[in-house]
Coordinates of N, CA, C and O in Angstrom, one line a residue:
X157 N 82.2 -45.2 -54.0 CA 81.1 -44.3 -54.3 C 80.8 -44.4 -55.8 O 81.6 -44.5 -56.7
X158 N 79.2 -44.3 -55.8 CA 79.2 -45.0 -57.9 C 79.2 -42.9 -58.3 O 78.9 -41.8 -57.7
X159 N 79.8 -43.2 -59.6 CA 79.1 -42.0 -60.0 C 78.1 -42.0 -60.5 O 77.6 -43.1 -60.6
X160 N 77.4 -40.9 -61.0 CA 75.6 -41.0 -61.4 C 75.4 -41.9 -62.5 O 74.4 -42.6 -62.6
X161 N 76.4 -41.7 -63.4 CA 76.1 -42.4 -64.4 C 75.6 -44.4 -64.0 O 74.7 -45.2 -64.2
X162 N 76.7 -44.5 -63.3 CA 76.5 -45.6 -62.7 C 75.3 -46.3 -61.5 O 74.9 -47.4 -61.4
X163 N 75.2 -45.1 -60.9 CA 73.9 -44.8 -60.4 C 72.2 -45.0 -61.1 O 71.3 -45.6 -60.6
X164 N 72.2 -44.3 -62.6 CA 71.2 -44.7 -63.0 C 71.1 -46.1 -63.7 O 70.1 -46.8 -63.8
X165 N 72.4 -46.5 -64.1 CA 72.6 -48.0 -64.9 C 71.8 -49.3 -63.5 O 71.2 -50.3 -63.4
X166 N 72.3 -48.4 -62.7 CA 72.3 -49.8 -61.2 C 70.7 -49.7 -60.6 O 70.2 -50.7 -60.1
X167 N 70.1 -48.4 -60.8 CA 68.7 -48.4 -60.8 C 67.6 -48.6 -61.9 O 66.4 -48.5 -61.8
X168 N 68.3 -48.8 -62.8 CA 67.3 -49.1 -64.3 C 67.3 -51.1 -64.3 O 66.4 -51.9 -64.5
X169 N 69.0 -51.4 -64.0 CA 68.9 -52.6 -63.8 C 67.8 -53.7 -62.8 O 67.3 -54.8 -62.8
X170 N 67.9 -52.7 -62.1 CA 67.0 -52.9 -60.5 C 65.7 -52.9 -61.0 O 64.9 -53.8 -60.6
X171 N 65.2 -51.9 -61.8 CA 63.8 -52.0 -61.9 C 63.3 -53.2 -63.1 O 62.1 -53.6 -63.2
X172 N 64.2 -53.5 -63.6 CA 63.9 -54.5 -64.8 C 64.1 -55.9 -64.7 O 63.7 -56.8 -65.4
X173 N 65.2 -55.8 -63.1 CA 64.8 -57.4 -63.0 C 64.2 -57.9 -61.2 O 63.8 -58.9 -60.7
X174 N 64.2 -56.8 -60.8 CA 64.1 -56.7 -59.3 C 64.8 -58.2 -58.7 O 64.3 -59.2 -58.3
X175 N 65.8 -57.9 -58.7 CA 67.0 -58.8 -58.4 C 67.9 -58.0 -57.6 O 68.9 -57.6 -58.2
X176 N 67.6 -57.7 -56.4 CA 68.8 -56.6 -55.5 C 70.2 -57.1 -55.2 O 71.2 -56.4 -55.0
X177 N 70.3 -59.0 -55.2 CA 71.4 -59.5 -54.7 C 72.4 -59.3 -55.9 O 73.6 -58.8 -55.8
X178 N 71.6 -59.8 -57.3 CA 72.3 -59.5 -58.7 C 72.7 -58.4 -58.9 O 73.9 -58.2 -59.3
X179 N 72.0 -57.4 -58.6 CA 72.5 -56.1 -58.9 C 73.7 -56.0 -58.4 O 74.9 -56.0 -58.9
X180 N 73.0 -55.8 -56.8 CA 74.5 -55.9 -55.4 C 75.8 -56.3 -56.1 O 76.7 -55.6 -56.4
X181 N 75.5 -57.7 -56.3 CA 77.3 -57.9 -57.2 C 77.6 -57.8 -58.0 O 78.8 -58.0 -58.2
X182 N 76.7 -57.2 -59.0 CA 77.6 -57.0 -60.8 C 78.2 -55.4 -60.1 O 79.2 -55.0 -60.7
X183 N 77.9 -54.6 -59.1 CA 78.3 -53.2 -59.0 C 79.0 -53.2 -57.2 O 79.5 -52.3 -56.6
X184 N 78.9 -53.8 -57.1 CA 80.1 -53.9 -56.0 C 79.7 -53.1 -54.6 O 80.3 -52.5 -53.8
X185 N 78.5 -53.3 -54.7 CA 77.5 -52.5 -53.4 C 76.7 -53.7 -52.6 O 76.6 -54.9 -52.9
X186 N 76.3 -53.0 -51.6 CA 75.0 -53.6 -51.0 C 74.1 -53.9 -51.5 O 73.8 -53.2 -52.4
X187 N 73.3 -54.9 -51.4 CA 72.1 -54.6 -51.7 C 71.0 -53.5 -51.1 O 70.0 -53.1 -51.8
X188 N 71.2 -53.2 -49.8 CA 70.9 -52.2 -49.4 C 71.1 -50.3 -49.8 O 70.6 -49.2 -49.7
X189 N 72.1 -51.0 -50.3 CA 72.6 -49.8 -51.7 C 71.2 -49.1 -52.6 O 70.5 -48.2 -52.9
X190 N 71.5 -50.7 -53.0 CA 70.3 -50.7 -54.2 C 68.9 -50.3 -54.3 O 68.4 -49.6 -55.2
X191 N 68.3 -51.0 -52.8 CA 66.9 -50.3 -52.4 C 67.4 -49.2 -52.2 O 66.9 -48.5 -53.1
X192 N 68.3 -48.3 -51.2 CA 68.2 -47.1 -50.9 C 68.1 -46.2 -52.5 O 67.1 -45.4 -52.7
X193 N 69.1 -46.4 -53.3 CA 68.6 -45.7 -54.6 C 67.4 -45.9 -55.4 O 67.0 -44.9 -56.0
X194 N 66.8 -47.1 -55.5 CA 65.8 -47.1 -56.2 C 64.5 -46.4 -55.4 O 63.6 -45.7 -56.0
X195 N 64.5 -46.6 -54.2 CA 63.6 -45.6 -53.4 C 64.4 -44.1 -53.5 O 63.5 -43.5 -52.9
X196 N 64.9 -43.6 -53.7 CA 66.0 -41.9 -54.2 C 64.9 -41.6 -55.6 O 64.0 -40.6 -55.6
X197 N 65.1 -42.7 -56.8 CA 64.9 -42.7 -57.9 C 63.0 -42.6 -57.5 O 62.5 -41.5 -57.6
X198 N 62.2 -43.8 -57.1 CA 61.2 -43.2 -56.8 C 60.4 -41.8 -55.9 O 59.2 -41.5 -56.1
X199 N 61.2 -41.4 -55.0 CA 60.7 -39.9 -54.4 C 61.2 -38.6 -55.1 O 60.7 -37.5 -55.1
X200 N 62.4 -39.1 -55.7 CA 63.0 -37.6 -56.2 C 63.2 -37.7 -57.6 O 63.6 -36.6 -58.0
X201 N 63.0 -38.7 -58.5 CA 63.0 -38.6 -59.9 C 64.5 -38.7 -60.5 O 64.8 -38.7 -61.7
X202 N 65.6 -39.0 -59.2 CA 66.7 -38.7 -59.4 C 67.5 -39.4 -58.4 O 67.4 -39.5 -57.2
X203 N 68.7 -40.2 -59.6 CA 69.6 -40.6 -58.5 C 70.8 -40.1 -58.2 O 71.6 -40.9 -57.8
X204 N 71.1 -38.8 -58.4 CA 72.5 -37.9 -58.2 C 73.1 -37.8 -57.1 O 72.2 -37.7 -56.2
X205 N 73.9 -37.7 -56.8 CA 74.5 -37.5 -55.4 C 73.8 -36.3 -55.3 O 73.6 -35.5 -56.2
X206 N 73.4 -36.2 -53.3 CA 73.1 -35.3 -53.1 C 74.3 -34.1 -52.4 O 74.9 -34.1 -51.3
X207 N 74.3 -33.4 -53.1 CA 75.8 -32.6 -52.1 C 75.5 -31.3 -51.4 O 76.2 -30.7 -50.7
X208 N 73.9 -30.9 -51.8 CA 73.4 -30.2 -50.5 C 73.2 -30.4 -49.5 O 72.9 -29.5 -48.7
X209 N 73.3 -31.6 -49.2 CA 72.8 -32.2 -47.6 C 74.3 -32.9 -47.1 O 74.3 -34.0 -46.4
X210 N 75.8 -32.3 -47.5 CA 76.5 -31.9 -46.8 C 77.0 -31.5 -45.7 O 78.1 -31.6 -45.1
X211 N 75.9 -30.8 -45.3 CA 76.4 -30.0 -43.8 C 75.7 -28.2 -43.8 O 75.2 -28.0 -44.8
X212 N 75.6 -27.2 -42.9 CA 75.3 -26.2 -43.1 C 76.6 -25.3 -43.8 O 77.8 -25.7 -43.8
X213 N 76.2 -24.2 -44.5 CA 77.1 -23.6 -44.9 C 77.1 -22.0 -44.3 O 75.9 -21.5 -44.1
X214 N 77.9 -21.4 -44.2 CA 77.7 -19.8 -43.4 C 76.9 -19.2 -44.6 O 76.7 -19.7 -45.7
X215 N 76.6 -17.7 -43.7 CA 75.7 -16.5 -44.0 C 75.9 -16.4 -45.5 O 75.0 -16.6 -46.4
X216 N 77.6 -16.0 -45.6 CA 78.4 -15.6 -46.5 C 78.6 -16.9 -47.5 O 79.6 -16.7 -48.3
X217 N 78.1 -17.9 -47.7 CA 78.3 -19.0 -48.8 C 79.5 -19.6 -48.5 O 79.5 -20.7 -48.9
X218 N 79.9 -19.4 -48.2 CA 81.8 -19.9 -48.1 C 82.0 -20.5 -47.0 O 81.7 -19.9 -46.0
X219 N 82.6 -21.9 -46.9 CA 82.8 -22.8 -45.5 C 81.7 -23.4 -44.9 O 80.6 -23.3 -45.4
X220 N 82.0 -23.9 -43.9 CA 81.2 -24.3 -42.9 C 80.8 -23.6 -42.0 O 81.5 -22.7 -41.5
X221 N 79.4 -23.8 -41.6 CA 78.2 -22.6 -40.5 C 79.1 -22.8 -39.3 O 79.0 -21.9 -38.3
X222 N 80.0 -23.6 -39.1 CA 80.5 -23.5 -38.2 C 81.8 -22.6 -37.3 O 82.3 -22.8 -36.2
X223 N 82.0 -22.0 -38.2 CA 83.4 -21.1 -38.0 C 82.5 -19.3 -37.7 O 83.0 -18.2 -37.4
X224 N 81.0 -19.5 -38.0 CA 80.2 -17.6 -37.6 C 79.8 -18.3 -36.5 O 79.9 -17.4 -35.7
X225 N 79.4 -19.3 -35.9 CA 78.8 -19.5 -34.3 C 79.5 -19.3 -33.5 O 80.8 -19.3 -33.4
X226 N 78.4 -18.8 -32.2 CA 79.4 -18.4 -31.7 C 79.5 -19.6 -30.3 O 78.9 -20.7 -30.2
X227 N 80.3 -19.1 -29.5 CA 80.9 -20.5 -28.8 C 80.4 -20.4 -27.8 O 80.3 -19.5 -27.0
X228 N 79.9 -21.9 -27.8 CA 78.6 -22.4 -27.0 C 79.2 -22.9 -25.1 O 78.6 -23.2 -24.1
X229 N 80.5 -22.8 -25.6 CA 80.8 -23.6 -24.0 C 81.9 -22.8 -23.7 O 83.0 -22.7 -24.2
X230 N 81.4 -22.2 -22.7 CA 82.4 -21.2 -22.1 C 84.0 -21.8 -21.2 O 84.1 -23.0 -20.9
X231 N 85.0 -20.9 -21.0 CA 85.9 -21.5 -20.7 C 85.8 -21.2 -19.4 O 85.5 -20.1 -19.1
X232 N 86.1 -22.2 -18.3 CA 86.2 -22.2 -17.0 C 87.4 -21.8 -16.4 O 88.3 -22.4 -17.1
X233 N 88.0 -21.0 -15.5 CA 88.7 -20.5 -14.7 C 89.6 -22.1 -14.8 O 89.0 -23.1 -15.0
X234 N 91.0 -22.1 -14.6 CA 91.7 -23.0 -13.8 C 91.1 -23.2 -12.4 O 90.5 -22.3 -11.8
X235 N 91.3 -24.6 -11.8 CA 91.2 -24.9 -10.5 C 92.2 -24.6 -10.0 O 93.1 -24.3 -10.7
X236 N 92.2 -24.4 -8.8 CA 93.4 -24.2 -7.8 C 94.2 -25.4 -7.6 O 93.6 -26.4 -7.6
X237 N 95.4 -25.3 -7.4 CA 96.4 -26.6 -7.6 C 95.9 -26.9 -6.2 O 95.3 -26.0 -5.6
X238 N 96.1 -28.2 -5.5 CA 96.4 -28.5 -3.8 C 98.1 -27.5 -3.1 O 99.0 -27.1 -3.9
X239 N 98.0 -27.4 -2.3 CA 99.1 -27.0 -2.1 C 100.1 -28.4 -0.8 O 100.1 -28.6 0.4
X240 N 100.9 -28.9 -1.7 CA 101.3 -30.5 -1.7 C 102.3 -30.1 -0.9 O 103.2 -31.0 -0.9
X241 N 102.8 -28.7 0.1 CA 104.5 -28.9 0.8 C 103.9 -29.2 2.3 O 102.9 -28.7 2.7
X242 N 104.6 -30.0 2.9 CA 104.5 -30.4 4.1 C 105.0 -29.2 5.4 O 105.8 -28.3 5.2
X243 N 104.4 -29.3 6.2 CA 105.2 -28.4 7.4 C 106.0 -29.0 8.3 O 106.6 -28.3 9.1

């Protein structure tokens, strides 16, 4: 994972020589890397990791939304065993 700093070097590069393969290898990514950030850089002004779009977080800020839901699949009764003794 680049940090930002490296993030903007690898999209400044990108825009000055539009060379994705060159990029790709001087930074040890995809090229698909590369478009994905420089399209980041063109919609959002910004190539920072995003760490809002993490996951939900509960009511209370703290953890994962997933620990106040409540539980979606109920627990079923045991089946009845066969009853396997012969007569």
């Amino acid at each position: 994972m680049l940090h930002n700093e490296a993030r903007e070097l690898l999209v400044q590069g990108y825009e000055a020589t539009h060379d994705a393969k060159g990029i790709a290898k001087a930074y040890s990514v995809s090229k698909w890397t590369v478009y994905r950030l420089a399209e980041q850089k063109w919609k959002t002004g910004s190539v920072a990791l995003r760490t809002s779009q993490r996951g939900p977080v509960n009511r209370e800020g703290r953890g994962p939304a997933v620990a106040t839901r409540p539980r979606l699949i109920r627990r079923l009764p045991p089946r009845p065993r066969p009853n396997l003794e012969t007569k």
